[in-house]
Each structure stands twice: as C-alpha cells, then as structure tokens.
Amino acid sequence: MKKRIKRLDKNKPSWSLTKIIIIKVLPVIAFLVAGFLLVPYESMYFQNNKVDTIHTKNEAVLFYNANCPYCQKVYPEIFWHNVLNFNNESKQIQTINVQNTNNKHYIAEFAIQATPTFMRTTNINQRLVSTNSQQIKQFIQTGGH
C-alpha cells in the first residue's frame, strides 16, 4: 500500500515549481515593475541638483520643480524619452530642477515664470509651459512652430 501511494505521488504534478515561482520569481517581477514605475519620480529629487551649464547640443531644456504636481505629471515622459535616446545627445532633453538652490539662478537668468517650462536650446525665446503630451511632442519635434 505504501508503495502504491508513493507511485501515485510521482504521477501527481509537482507543486514545488509553482511554489518556487510564487515565492521567488513573483516578488522579483513585482519589485522590477515597481522600480520601473518609481524610478522617474525618485530621479526628480536626486538628479539635476546642480546644473552648471545649458547643454546646447540637447534638443530642449525642461525647467521643473520636484514638488510641482504638473511637473510630476510631465517628468516621467521626459525621463523615459531621455532613456530611449541616451545615445543621441541631440534628442536629449536636459532637465533642471529649479527648486534646488544650486539651480535657482536659472529662474532669473531665463525669466522662468512657471513650471514645467520647456525651452529650445537653439532659441531661448521658444518656450512651452504645458503638461499636454501632444503639445510637448510637437514642441520638441518642431520647436513650437
């Protein structure tokens, strides 16, 4: 009888693989997805805290305030745009956190009146203050024309 039970257990599907997936793989996937979604928001506070110059080879500049809800809406799109174009400097959008004391001089230097403000590096008078994805894409592609 004991041999028969053991033989039946061998034919039974193994739950150990399912347990391994649930216990080990699923948390890793959840961690990666959470990280993927949170990286741009964390980046807002820790990157761009001391920007020495405007990179004129970049396509545009985004002046933002990390605590601004409108900036928090726009920043992830710009973050992933830059990640996807990391090899092409001319497609990059430089991001400057004007909330940081090291960058506050840009507010007066470029007369930034609201955030988020996009500015062309080739013509500092071409600007856009918007959270609309379509308007931002059009501004970046055409310079606001």
mmCIF file of N, CA and C in Angstrom:
data_model
loop_
_atom_site.group_PDB
_atom_site.id
_atom_site.type_symbol
_atom_site.label_atom_id
_atom_site.label_comp_id
_atom_site.label_asym_id
_atom_site.label_seq_id
_atom_site.Cartn_x
_atom_site.Cartn_y
_atom_site.Cartn_z
ATOM 1 N N MET A 1 0.818 -1.193 0.000
ATOM 2 C CA MET A 1 0.000 0.000 0.000
ATOM 3 C C MET A 1 0.868 1.267 0.000
ATOM 4 N N LYS A 2 1.935 1.283 0.800
ATOM 5 C CA LYS A 2 2.827 2.438 0.844
ATOM 6 C C LYS A 2 3.476 2.671 -0.513
ATOM 7 N N LYS A 3 3.883 1.598 -1.182
ATOM 8 C CA LYS A 3 4.489 1.755 -2.493
ATOM 9 C C LYS A 3 3.496 2.349 -3.476
ATOM 10 N N ARG A 4 2.263 1.921 -3.366
ATOM 11 C CA ARG A 4 1.254 2.434 -4.284
ATOM 12 C C ARG A 4 1.028 3.936 -4.067
ATOM 13 N N ILE A 5 1.021 4.401 -2.836
ATOM 14 C CA ILE A 5 0.838 5.825 -2.542
ATOM 15 C C ILE A 5 2.001 6.625 -3.105
ATOM 16 N N LYS A 6 3.207 6.107 -2.922
ATOM 17 C CA LYS A 6 4.382 6.797 -3.452
ATOM 18 C C LYS A 6 4.314 6.891 -4.968
ATOM 19 N N ARG A 7 3.868 5.815 -5.605
ATOM 20 C CA ARG A 7 3.777 5.824 -7.053
ATOM 21 C C ARG A 7 2.722 6.830 -7.523
ATOM 22 N N LEU A 8 1.626 6.941 -6.809
ATOM 23 C CA LEU A 8 0.602 7.916 -7.163
ATOM 24 C C LEU A 8 1.137 9.347 -7.008
ATOM 25 N N ASP A 9 1.961 9.562 -5.981
ATOM 26 C CA ASP A 9 2.544 10.877 -5.768
ATOM 27 C C ASP A 9 3.475 11.270 -6.907
ATOM 28 N N LYS A 10 4.162 10.286 -7.497
ATOM 29 C CA LYS A 10 5.060 10.580 -8.610
ATOM 30 C C LYS A 10 4.287 11.040 -9.835
ATOM 31 N N ASN A 11 3.075 10.533 -10.010
ATOM 32 C CA ASN A 11 2.255 10.923 -11.149
ATOM 33 C C ASN A 11 1.564 12.271 -10.926
ATOM 34 N N LYS A 12 1.493 12.681 -9.687
ATOM 35 C CA LYS A 12 0.848 13.943 -9.336
ATOM 36 C C LYS A 12 1.752 15.105 -9.764
ATOM 37 N N PRO A 13 1.186 16.172 -10.339
ATOM 38 C CA PRO A 13 2.028 17.302 -10.750
ATOM 39 C C PRO A 13 2.765 17.892 -9.551
ATOM 40 N N SER A 14 3.953 18.334 -9.823
ATOM 41 C CA SER A 14 4.797 18.868 -8.767
ATOM 42 C C SER A 14 4.362 20.289 -8.409
ATOM 43 N N TRP A 15 4.109 20.517 -7.150
ATOM 44 C CA TRP A 15 3.742 21.847 -6.680
ATOM 45 C C TRP A 15 4.982 22.652 -6.293
ATOM 46 N N SER A 16 6.111 22.007 -6.250
ATOM 47 C CA SER A 16 7.319 22.716 -5.838
ATOM 48 C C SER A 16 7.702 23.791 -6.858
ATOM 49 N N LEU A 17 7.523 23.529 -8.138
ATOM 50 C CA LEU A 17 7.817 24.530 -9.152
ATOM 51 C C LEU A 17 6.889 25.728 -8.999
ATOM 52 N N THR A 18 5.624 25.498 -8.752
ATOM 53 C CA THR A 18 4.666 26.574 -8.541
ATOM 54 C C THR A 18 5.041 27.387 -7.306
ATOM 55 N N LYS A 19 5.438 26.694 -6.247
ATOM 56 C CA LYS A 19 5.846 27.390 -5.023
ATOM 57 C C LYS A 19 7.085 28.240 -5.273
ATOM 58 N N ILE A 20 8.029 27.735 -6.034
ATOM 59 C CA ILE A 20 9.243 28.490 -6.348
ATOM 60 C C ILE A 20 8.873 29.752 -7.129
ATOM 61 N N ILE A 21 7.985 29.599 -8.093
ATOM 62 C CA ILE A 21 7.566 30.759 -8.884
ATOM 63 C C ILE A 21 6.881 31.791 -7.999
ATOM 64 N N ILE A 22 5.978 31.345 -7.158
ATOM 65 C CA ILE A 22 5.234 32.269 -6.291
ATOM 66 C C ILE A 22 6.140 32.919 -5.253
ATOM 67 N N ILE A 23 6.996 32.152 -4.654
ATOM 68 C CA ILE A 23 7.819 32.657 -3.550
ATOM 69 C C ILE A 23 9.042 33.430 -4.037
ATOM 70 N N LYS A 24 9.651 33.018 -5.138
ATOM 71 C CA LYS A 24 10.914 33.620 -5.549
ATOM 72 C C LYS A 24 10.801 34.499 -6.788
ATOM 73 N N VAL A 25 10.101 34.087 -7.789
ATOM 74 C CA VAL A 25 10.069 34.807 -9.051
ATOM 75 C C VAL A 25 9.074 35.966 -9.022
ATOM 76 N N LEU A 26 7.888 35.730 -8.522
ATOM 77 C CA LEU A 26 6.850 36.755 -8.499
ATOM 78 C C LEU A 26 7.280 38.016 -7.737
ATOM 79 N N PRO A 27 7.889 37.897 -6.552
ATOM 80 C CA PRO A 27 8.352 39.109 -5.865
ATOM 81 C C PRO A 27 9.411 39.883 -6.660
ATOM 82 N N VAL A 28 10.284 39.177 -7.352
ATOM 83 C CA VAL A 28 11.305 39.845 -8.164
ATOM 84 C C VAL A 28 10.639 40.627 -9.294
ATOM 85 N N ILE A 29 9.676 40.018 -9.952
ATOM 86 C CA ILE A 29 8.955 40.700 -11.031
ATOM 87 C C ILE A 29 8.212 41.918 -10.476
ATOM 88 N N ALA A 30 7.549 41.755 -9.337
ATOM 89 C CA ALA A 30 6.832 42.872 -8.719
ATOM 90 C C ALA A 30 7.801 44.004 -8.357
ATOM 91 N N PHE A 31 8.960 43.646 -7.836
ATOM 92 C CA PHE A 31 9.979 44.637 -7.474
ATOM 93 C C PHE A 31 10.471 45.387 -8.716
ATOM 94 N N LEU A 32 10.722 44.665 -9.801
ATOM 95 C CA LEU A 32 11.184 45.292 -11.039
ATOM 96 C C LEU A 32 10.131 46.228 -11.625
ATOM 97 N N VAL A 33 8.884 45.808 -11.620
ATOM 98 C CA VAL A 33 7.803 46.645 -12.150
ATOM 99 C C VAL A 33 7.645 47.899 -11.286
ATOM 100 N N ALA A 34 7.656 47.728 -9.969
ATOM 101 C CA ALA A 34 7.545 48.883 -9.069
ATOM 102 C C ALA A 34 8.718 49.830 -9.283
ATOM 103 N N GLY A 35 9.905 49.282 -9.411
ATOM 104 C CA GLY A 35 11.087 50.109 -9.658
ATOM 105 C C GLY A 35 10.979 50.852 -10.965
ATOM 106 N N PHE A 36 10.508 50.170 -11.995
ATOM 107 C CA PHE A 36 10.336 50.775 -13.322
ATOM 108 C C PHE A 36 9.380 51.968 -13.240
ATOM 109 N N LEU A 37 8.327 51.820 -12.451
ATOM 110 C CA LEU A 37 7.338 52.887 -12.345
ATOM 111 C C LEU A 37 7.792 54.028 -11.440
ATOM 112 N N LEU A 38 8.617 53.724 -10.434
ATOM 113 C CA LEU A 38 9.010 54.740 -9.460
ATOM 114 C C LEU A 38 10.313 55.457 -9.782
ATOM 115 N N VAL A 39 11.148 54.884 -10.632
ATOM 116 C CA VAL A 39 12.454 55.480 -10.936
ATOM 117 C C VAL A 39 12.336 56.939 -11.387
ATOM 118 N N PRO A 40 11.435 57.284 -12.303
ATOM 119 C CA PRO A 40 11.373 58.687 -12.719
ATOM 120 C C PRO A 40 11.049 59.642 -11.566
ATOM 121 N N TYR A 41 10.151 59.242 -10.681
ATOM 122 C CA TYR A 41 9.758 60.113 -9.577
ATOM 123 C C TYR A 41 10.902 60.317 -8.595
ATOM 124 N N GLU A 42 11.642 59.253 -8.320
ATOM 125 C CA GLU A 42 12.798 59.375 -7.438
ATOM 126 C C GLU A 42 13.885 60.207 -8.102
ATOM 127 N N SER A 43 14.036 60.041 -9.394
ATOM 128 C CA SER A 43 15.044 60.774 -10.155
ATOM 129 C C SER A 43 14.810 62.280 -10.079
ATOM 130 N N MET A 44 13.563 62.691 -9.989
ATOM 131 C CA MET A 44 13.234 64.118 -9.931
ATOM 132 C C MET A 44 13.942 64.815 -8.778
ATOM 133 N N TYR A 45 14.074 64.112 -7.658
ATOM 134 C CA TYR A 45 14.632 64.713 -6.451
ATOM 135 C C TYR A 45 16.151 64.602 -6.376
ATOM 136 N N PHE A 46 16.717 63.546 -6.969
ATOM 137 C CA PHE A 46 18.139 63.278 -6.762
ATOM 138 C C PHE A 46 19.027 63.639 -7.946
ATOM 139 N N GLN A 47 18.469 63.737 -9.122
ATOM 140 C CA GLN A 47 19.247 64.162 -10.288
ATOM 141 C C GLN A 47 19.027 65.645 -10.508
ATOM 142 N N ASN A 48 19.860 66.214 -11.316
ATOM 143 C CA ASN A 48 19.667 67.588 -11.775
ATOM 144 C C ASN A 48 19.717 68.609 -10.643
ATOM 145 N N ASN A 49 20.463 68.302 -9.585
ATOM 146 C CA ASN A 49 20.515 69.197 -8.440
ATOM 147 C C ASN A 49 21.571 70.284 -8.558
ATOM 148 N N LYS A 50 22.532 70.100 -9.439
ATOM 149 C CA LYS A 50 23.499 71.163 -9.686
ATOM 150 C C LYS A 50 23.882 71.115 -11.161
ATOM 151 N N VAL A 51 23.252 71.969 -11.919
ATOM 152 C CA VAL A 51 23.494 72.013 -13.355
ATOM 153 C C VAL A 51 24.351 73.244 -13.638
ATOM 154 N N ASP A 52 25.544 73.017 -14.148
ATOM 155 C CA ASP A 52 26.477 74.117 -14.381
ATOM 156 C C ASP A 52 26.166 74.914 -15.642
ATOM 157 N N THR A 53 25.769 74.232 -16.703
ATOM 158 C CA THR A 53 25.520 74.924 -17.967
ATOM 159 C C THR A 53 24.341 74.298 -18.698
ATOM 160 N N ILE A 54 23.796 75.078 -19.600
ATOM 161 C CA ILE A 54 22.773 74.563 -20.514
ATOM 162 C C ILE A 54 23.522 73.848 -21.637
ATOM 163 N N HIS A 55 23.128 72.610 -21.907
ATOM 164 C CA HIS A 55 23.763 71.828 -22.966
ATOM 165 C C HIS A 55 23.119 72.204 -24.301
ATOM 166 N N THR A 56 23.821 72.984 -25.076
ATOM 167 C CA THR A 56 23.254 73.486 -26.329
ATOM 168 C C THR A 56 23.099 72.397 -27.388
ATOM 169 N N LYS A 57 23.753 71.252 -27.192
ATOM 170 C CA LYS A 57 23.585 70.150 -28.146
ATOM 171 C C LYS A 57 22.271 69.400 -27.909
ATOM 172 N N ASN A 58 21.685 69.571 -26.717
ATOM 173 C CA ASN A 58 20.406 68.930 -26.427
ATOM 174 C C ASN A 58 19.290 69.597 -27.210
ATOM 175 N N GLU A 59 18.226 68.846 -27.390
ATOM 176 C CA GLU A 59 17.083 69.339 -28.155
ATOM 177 C C GLU A 59 16.343 70.460 -27.429
ATOM 178 N N ALA A 60 16.203 70.303 -26.117
ATOM 179 C CA ALA A 60 15.458 71.281 -25.323
ATOM 180 C C ALA A 60 15.880 71.156 -23.866
ATOM 181 N N VAL A 61 15.346 72.067 -23.059
ATOM 182 C CA VAL A 61 15.574 72.051 -21.612
ATOM 183 C C VAL A 61 14.211 72.045 -20.942
ATOM 184 N N LEU A 62 14.084 71.262 -19.888
ATOM 185 C CA LEU A 62 12.884 71.278 -19.062
ATOM 186 C C LEU A 62 13.264 71.856 -17.711
ATOM 187 N N PHE A 63 12.686 73.002 -17.372
ATOM 188 C CA PHE A 63 12.838 73.578 -16.041
ATOM 189 C C PHE A 63 11.647 73.082 -15.225
ATOM 190 N N TYR A 64 11.933 72.450 -14.106
ATOM 191 C CA TYR A 64 10.855 71.881 -13.299
ATOM 192 C C TYR A 64 11.124 72.082 -11.821
ATOM 193 N N ASN A 65 10.082 71.901 -11.046
ATOM 194 C CA ASN A 65 10.159 71.920 -9.592
ATOM 195 C C ASN A 65 9.700 70.545 -9.130
ATOM 196 N N ALA A 66 10.520 69.843 -8.374
ATOM 197 C CA ALA A 66 10.222 68.455 -7.991
ATOM 198 C C ALA A 66 8.925 68.329 -7.190
ATOM 199 N N ASN A 67 8.486 69.379 -6.518
ATOM 200 C CA ASN A 67 7.251 69.317 -5.733
ATOM 201 C C ASN A 67 6.022 69.795 -6.504
ATOM 202 N N CYS A 68 6.208 70.215 -7.727
ATOM 203 C CA CYS A 68 5.114 70.705 -8.559
ATOM 204 C C CYS A 68 4.323 69.514 -9.121
ATOM 205 N N PRO A 69 3.013 69.445 -8.869
ATOM 206 C CA PRO A 69 2.229 68.309 -9.384
ATOM 207 C C PRO A 69 2.193 68.248 -10.911
ATOM 208 N N TYR A 70 2.256 69.399 -11.570
ATOM 209 C CA TYR A 70 2.268 69.415 -13.033
ATOM 210 C C TYR A 70 3.592 68.863 -13.562
ATOM 211 N N CYS A 71 4.668 69.209 -12.865
ATOM 212 C CA CYS A 71 5.993 68.703 -13.246
ATOM 213 C C CYS A 71 6.070 67.194 -13.021
ATOM 214 N N GLN A 72 5.459 66.735 -11.947
ATOM 215 C CA GLN A 72 5.449 65.304 -11.647
ATOM 216 C C GLN A 72 4.693 64.521 -12.707
ATOM 217 N N LYS A 73 3.741 65.171 -13.353
ATOM 218 C CA LYS A 73 2.995 64.528 -14.433
ATOM 219 C C LYS A 73 3.855 64.416 -15.693
ATOM 220 N N VAL A 74 4.624 65.461 -16.002
ATOM 221 C CA VAL A 74 5.399 65.536 -17.234
ATOM 222 C C VAL A 74 6.741 64.808 -17.133
ATOM 223 N N TYR A 75 7.389 64.892 -15.984
ATOM 224 C CA TYR A 75 8.768 64.411 -15.841
ATOM 225 C C TYR A 75 8.973 62.948 -16.258
ATOM 226 N N PRO A 76 8.103 62.011 -15.872
ATOM 227 C CA PRO A 76 8.333 60.620 -16.284
ATOM 228 C C PRO A 76 8.420 60.443 -17.804
ATOM 229 N N GLU A 77 7.602 61.174 -18.553
ATOM 230 C CA GLU A 77 7.661 61.088 -20.018
ATOM 231 C C GLU A 77 9.021 61.554 -20.532
ATOM 232 N N ILE A 78 9.514 62.630 -19.961
ATOM 233 C CA ILE A 78 10.809 63.175 -20.383
ATOM 234 C C ILE A 78 11.931 62.239 -19.943
ATOM 235 N N PHE A 79 11.811 61.686 -18.749
ATOM 236 C CA PHE A 79 12.810 60.739 -18.240
ATOM 237 C C PHE A 79 12.953 59.555 -19.198
ATOM 238 N N TRP A 80 11.825 58.935 -19.571
ATOM 239 C CA TRP A 80 11.883 57.763 -20.460
ATOM 240 C C TRP A 80 12.264 58.167 -21.879
ATOM 241 N N HIS A 81 11.895 59.362 -22.314
ATOM 242 C CA HIS A 81 12.350 59.876 -23.612
ATOM 243 C C HIS A 81 13.882 59.921 -23.628
ATOM 244 N N ASN A 82 14.469 60.429 -22.555
ATOM 245 C CA ASN A 82 15.933 60.515 -22.466
ATOM 246 C C ASN A 82 16.579 59.139 -22.371
ATOM 247 N N VAL A 83 15.940 58.218 -21.665
ATOM 248 C CA VAL A 83 16.478 56.855 -21.571
ATOM 249 C C VAL A 83 16.484 56.212 -22.955
ATOM 250 N N LEU A 84 15.413 56.364 -23.692
ATOM 251 C CA LEU A 84 15.321 55.763 -25.026
ATOM 252 C C LEU A 84 16.272 56.414 -26.032
ATOM 253 N N ASN A 85 16.651 57.656 -25.772
ATOM 254 C CA ASN A 85 17.538 58.386 -26.681
ATOM 255 C C ASN A 85 18.902 58.663 -26.056
ATOM 256 N N PHE A 86 19.340 57.791 -25.148
ATOM 257 C CA PHE A 86 20.566 58.068 -24.401
ATOM 258 C C PHE A 86 21.809 58.131 -25.277
ATOM 259 N N ASN A 87 21.791 57.510 -26.449
ATOM 260 C CA ASN A 87 22.946 57.560 -27.350
ATOM 261 C C ASN A 87 22.923 58.749 -28.297
ATOM 262 N N ASN A 88 21.848 59.500 -28.297
ATOM 263 C CA ASN A 88 21.690 60.602 -29.243
ATOM 264 C C ASN A 88 21.507 61.913 -28.465
ATOM 265 N N GLU A 89 22.614 62.606 -28.251
ATOM 266 C CA GLU A 89 22.587 63.829 -27.447
ATOM 267 C C GLU A 89 21.645 64.881 -28.031
ATOM 268 N N SER A 90 21.530 64.928 -29.335
ATOM 269 C CA SER A 90 20.674 65.935 -29.961
ATOM 270 C C SER A 90 19.183 65.673 -29.735
ATOM 271 N N LYS A 91 18.842 64.485 -29.284
ATOM 272 C CA LYS A 91 17.446 64.157 -28.971
ATOM 273 C C LYS A 91 17.143 64.285 -27.475
ATOM 274 N N GLN A 92 18.180 64.477 -26.673
ATOM 275 C CA GLN A 92 18.011 64.561 -25.226
ATOM 276 C C GLN A 92 17.316 65.857 -24.822
ATOM 277 N N ILE A 93 16.598 65.799 -23.718
ATOM 278 C CA ILE A 93 16.001 66.985 -23.116
ATOM 279 C C ILE A 93 16.674 67.151 -21.759
ATOM 280 N N GLN A 94 17.409 68.212 -21.612
ATOM 281 C CA GLN A 94 18.090 68.469 -20.342
ATOM 282 C C GLN A 94 17.042 68.850 -19.307
ATOM 283 N N THR A 95 17.163 68.305 -18.111
ATOM 284 C CA THR A 95 16.212 68.606 -17.053
ATOM 285 C C THR A 95 16.927 69.351 -15.934
ATOM 286 N N ILE A 96 16.305 70.441 -15.495
ATOM 287 C CA ILE A 96 16.898 71.270 -14.446
ATOM 288 C C ILE A 96 15.859 71.506 -13.360
ATOM 289 N N ASN A 97 16.191 71.054 -12.160
ATOM 290 C CA ASN A 97 15.316 71.213 -11.004
ATOM 291 C C ASN A 97 15.560 72.601 -10.408
ATOM 292 N N VAL A 98 14.685 73.564 -10.718
ATOM 293 C CA VAL A 98 14.873 74.937 -10.245
ATOM 294 C C VAL A 98 14.496 75.105 -8.783
ATOM 295 N N GLN A 99 13.971 74.064 -8.185
ATOM 296 C CA GLN A 99 13.682 74.095 -6.753
ATOM 297 C C GLN A 99 14.983 74.056 -5.951
ATOM 298 N N ASN A 100 15.995 73.415 -6.502
ATOM 299 C CA ASN A 100 17.274 73.283 -5.825
ATOM 300 C C ASN A 100 17.993 74.628 -5.804
ATOM 301 N N THR A 101 18.571 74.972 -4.674
ATOM 302 C CA THR A 101 19.229 76.276 -4.524
ATOM 303 C C THR A 101 20.372 76.470 -5.522
ATOM 304 N N ASN A 102 21.035 75.386 -5.928
ATOM 305 C CA ASN A 102 22.121 75.497 -6.910
ATOM 306 C C ASN A 102 21.631 75.910 -8.294
ATOM 307 N N ASN A 103 20.347 75.712 -8.559
ATOM 308 C CA ASN A 103 19.797 75.991 -9.886
ATOM 309 C C ASN A 103 18.845 77.186 -9.920
ATOM 310 N N LYS A 104 18.612 77.810 -8.784
ATOM 311 C CA LYS A 104 17.641 78.912 -8.738
ATOM 312 C C LYS A 104 18.020 80.089 -9.637
ATOM 313 N N HIS A 105 19.300 80.239 -9.934
ATOM 314 C CA HIS A 105 19.717 81.352 -10.789
ATOM 315 C C HIS A 105 19.110 81.256 -12.186
ATOM 316 N N TYR A 106 18.719 80.052 -12.609
ATOM 317 C CA TYR A 106 18.102 79.894 -13.926
ATOM 318 C C TYR A 106 16.729 80.569 -13.987
ATOM 319 N N ILE A 107 16.059 80.684 -12.864
ATOM 320 C CA ILE A 107 14.743 81.336 -12.845
ATOM 321 C C ILE A 107 14.875 82.782 -13.319
ATOM 322 N N ALA A 108 15.851 83.491 -12.773
ATOM 323 C CA ALA A 108 16.064 84.886 -13.187
ATOM 324 C C ALA A 108 16.756 84.965 -14.543
ATOM 325 N N GLU A 109 17.732 84.097 -14.758
ATOM 326 C CA GLU A 109 18.514 84.143 -15.990
ATOM 327 C C GLU A 109 17.647 83.961 -17.241
ATOM 328 N N PHE A 110 16.669 83.060 -17.142
ATOM 329 C CA PHE A 110 15.801 82.792 -18.300
ATOM 330 C C PHE A 110 14.356 83.242 -18.066
ATOM 331 N N ALA A 111 14.132 84.012 -17.011
ATOM 332 C CA ALA A 111 12.801 84.554 -16.696
ATOM 333 C C ALA A 111 11.740 83.451 -16.660
ATOM 334 N N ILE A 112 12.042 82.390 -15.920
ATOM 335 C CA ILE A 112 11.093 81.278 -15.778
ATOM 336 C C ILE A 112 9.969 81.737 -14.851
ATOM 337 N N GLN A 113 8.742 81.716 -15.350
ATOM 338 C CA GLN A 113 7.605 82.197 -14.575
ATOM 339 C C GLN A 113 6.716 81.071 -14.071
ATOM 340 N N ALA A 114 6.847 79.898 -14.672
ATOM 341 C CA ALA A 114 6.012 78.766 -14.274
ATOM 342 C C ALA A 114 6.764 77.478 -14.585
ATOM 343 N N THR A 115 6.378 76.426 -13.894
ATOM 344 C CA THR A 115 6.938 75.105 -14.184
ATOM 345 C C THR A 115 5.779 74.167 -14.467
ATOM 346 N N PRO A 116 5.979 73.233 -15.343
ATOM 347 C CA PRO A 116 7.154 72.927 -16.149
ATOM 348 C C PRO A 116 7.270 73.853 -17.360
ATOM 349 N N THR A 117 8.472 74.322 -17.611
ATOM 350 C CA THR A 117 8.751 75.151 -18.779
ATOM 351 C C THR A 117 9.751 74.434 -19.669
ATOM 352 N N PHE A 118 9.393 74.259 -20.920
ATOM 353 C CA PHE A 118 10.291 73.709 -21.929
ATOM 354 C C PHE A 118 10.873 74.871 -22.709
ATOM 355 N N MET A 119 12.161 74.798 -22.991
ATOM 356 C CA MET A 119 12.835 75.846 -23.748
ATOM 357 C C MET A 119 13.743 75.194 -24.775
ATOM 358 N N ARG A 120 13.714 75.722 -25.989
ATOM 359 C CA ARG A 120 14.626 75.233 -27.035
ATOM 360 C C ARG A 120 16.030 75.701 -26.716
ATOM 361 N N THR A 121 17.010 74.863 -26.948
ATOM 362 C CA THR A 121 18.396 75.268 -26.705
ATOM 363 C C THR A 121 18.921 76.135 -27.842
ATOM 364 N N THR A 122 18.319 76.031 -29.010
ATOM 365 C CA THR A 122 18.769 76.823 -30.161
ATOM 366 C C THR A 122 18.155 78.219 -30.180
ATOM 367 N N ASN A 123 17.040 78.395 -29.464
ATOM 368 C CA ASN A 123 16.384 79.704 -29.407
ATOM 369 C C ASN A 123 15.666 79.796 -28.060
ATOM 370 N N ILE A 124 16.274 80.509 -27.117
ATOM 371 C CA ILE A 124 15.726 80.540 -25.755
ATOM 372 C C ILE A 124 14.382 81.252 -25.672
ATOM 373 N N ASN A 125 13.966 81.905 -26.735
ATOM 374 C CA ASN A 125 12.651 82.549 -26.757
ATOM 375 C C ASN A 125 11.542 81.577 -27.148
ATOM 376 N N GLN A 126 11.904 80.415 -27.669
ATOM 377 C CA GLN A 126 10.911 79.388 -27.987
ATOM 378 C C GLN A 126 10.669 78.571 -26.718
ATOM 379 N N ARG A 127 9.472 78.746 -26.160
ATOM 380 C CA ARG A 127 9.148 78.098 -24.887
ATOM 381 C C ARG A 127 7.748 77.515 -24.911
ATOM 382 N N LEU A 128 7.559 76.591 -24.003
ATOM 383 C CA LEU A 128 6.244 75.984 -23.837
ATOM 384 C C LEU A 128 6.047 75.674 -22.358
ATOM 385 N N VAL A 129 4.914 76.088 -21.822
ATOM 386 C CA VAL A 129 4.511 75.706 -20.464
ATOM 387 C C VAL A 129 3.273 74.851 -20.642
ATOM 388 N N SER A 130 3.428 73.543 -20.447
ATOM 389 C CA SER A 130 2.312 72.634 -20.715
ATOM 390 C C SER A 130 2.555 71.277 -20.064
ATOM 391 N N THR A 131 1.465 70.558 -19.844
ATOM 392 C CA THR A 131 1.546 69.157 -19.415
ATOM 393 C C THR A 131 0.925 68.249 -20.471
ATOM 394 N N ASN A 132 0.479 68.824 -21.559
ATOM 395 C CA ASN A 132 -0.155 68.074 -22.631
ATOM 396 C C ASN A 132 0.912 67.352 -23.458
ATOM 397 N N SER A 133 0.846 66.033 -23.483
ATOM 398 C CA SER A 133 1.858 65.218 -24.175
ATOM 399 C C SER A 133 1.976 65.567 -25.650
ATOM 400 N N GLN A 134 0.863 65.779 -26.302
ATOM 401 C CA GLN A 134 0.889 66.097 -27.732
ATOM 402 C C GLN A 134 1.576 67.434 -27.984
ATOM 403 N N GLN A 135 1.247 68.436 -27.176
ATOM 404 C CA GLN A 135 1.878 69.750 -27.329
ATOM 405 C C GLN A 135 3.386 69.663 -27.083
ATOM 406 N N ILE A 136 3.767 68.887 -26.083
ATOM 407 C CA ILE A 136 5.190 68.736 -25.757
ATOM 408 C C ILE A 136 5.925 68.048 -26.902
ATOM 409 N N LYS A 137 5.350 66.962 -27.429
ATOM 410 C CA LYS A 137 5.968 66.265 -28.563
ATOM 411 C C LYS A 137 6.105 67.192 -29.767
ATOM 412 N N GLN A 138 5.058 67.952 -30.046
ATOM 413 C CA GLN A 138 5.101 68.872 -31.180
ATOM 414 C C GLN A 138 6.154 69.941 -30.964
ATOM 415 N N PHE A 139 6.250 70.469 -29.760
ATOM 416 C CA PHE A 139 7.254 71.487 -29.455
ATOM 417 C C PHE A 139 8.654 70.942 -29.649
ATOM 418 N N ILE A 140 8.878 69.729 -29.167
ATOM 419 C CA ILE A 140 10.208 69.133 -29.268
ATOM 420 C C ILE A 140 10.560 68.839 -30.728
ATOM 421 N N GLN A 141 9.608 68.345 -31.481
ATOM 422 C CA GLN A 141 9.861 67.988 -32.872
ATOM 423 C C GLN A 141 9.990 69.206 -33.792
ATOM 424 N N THR A 142 9.179 70.242 -33.540
ATOM 425 C CA THR A 142 9.143 71.358 -34.483
ATOM 426 C C THR A 142 9.634 72.674 -33.896
ATOM 427 N N GLY A 143 9.936 72.668 -32.610
ATOM 428 C CA GLY A 143 10.360 73.922 -31.996
ATOM 429 C C GLY A 143 9.212 74.869 -31.722
ATOM 430 N N GLY A 144 8.016 74.309 -31.630
ATOM 431 C CA GLY A 144 6.853 75.128 -31.297
ATOM 432 C C GLY A 144 6.185 75.786 -32.485
ATOM 433 N N HIS A 145 6.640 75.483 -33.694
ATOM 434 C CA HIS A 145 6.025 76.097 -34.886
ATOM 435 C C HIS A 145 4.925 75.229 -35.404
#
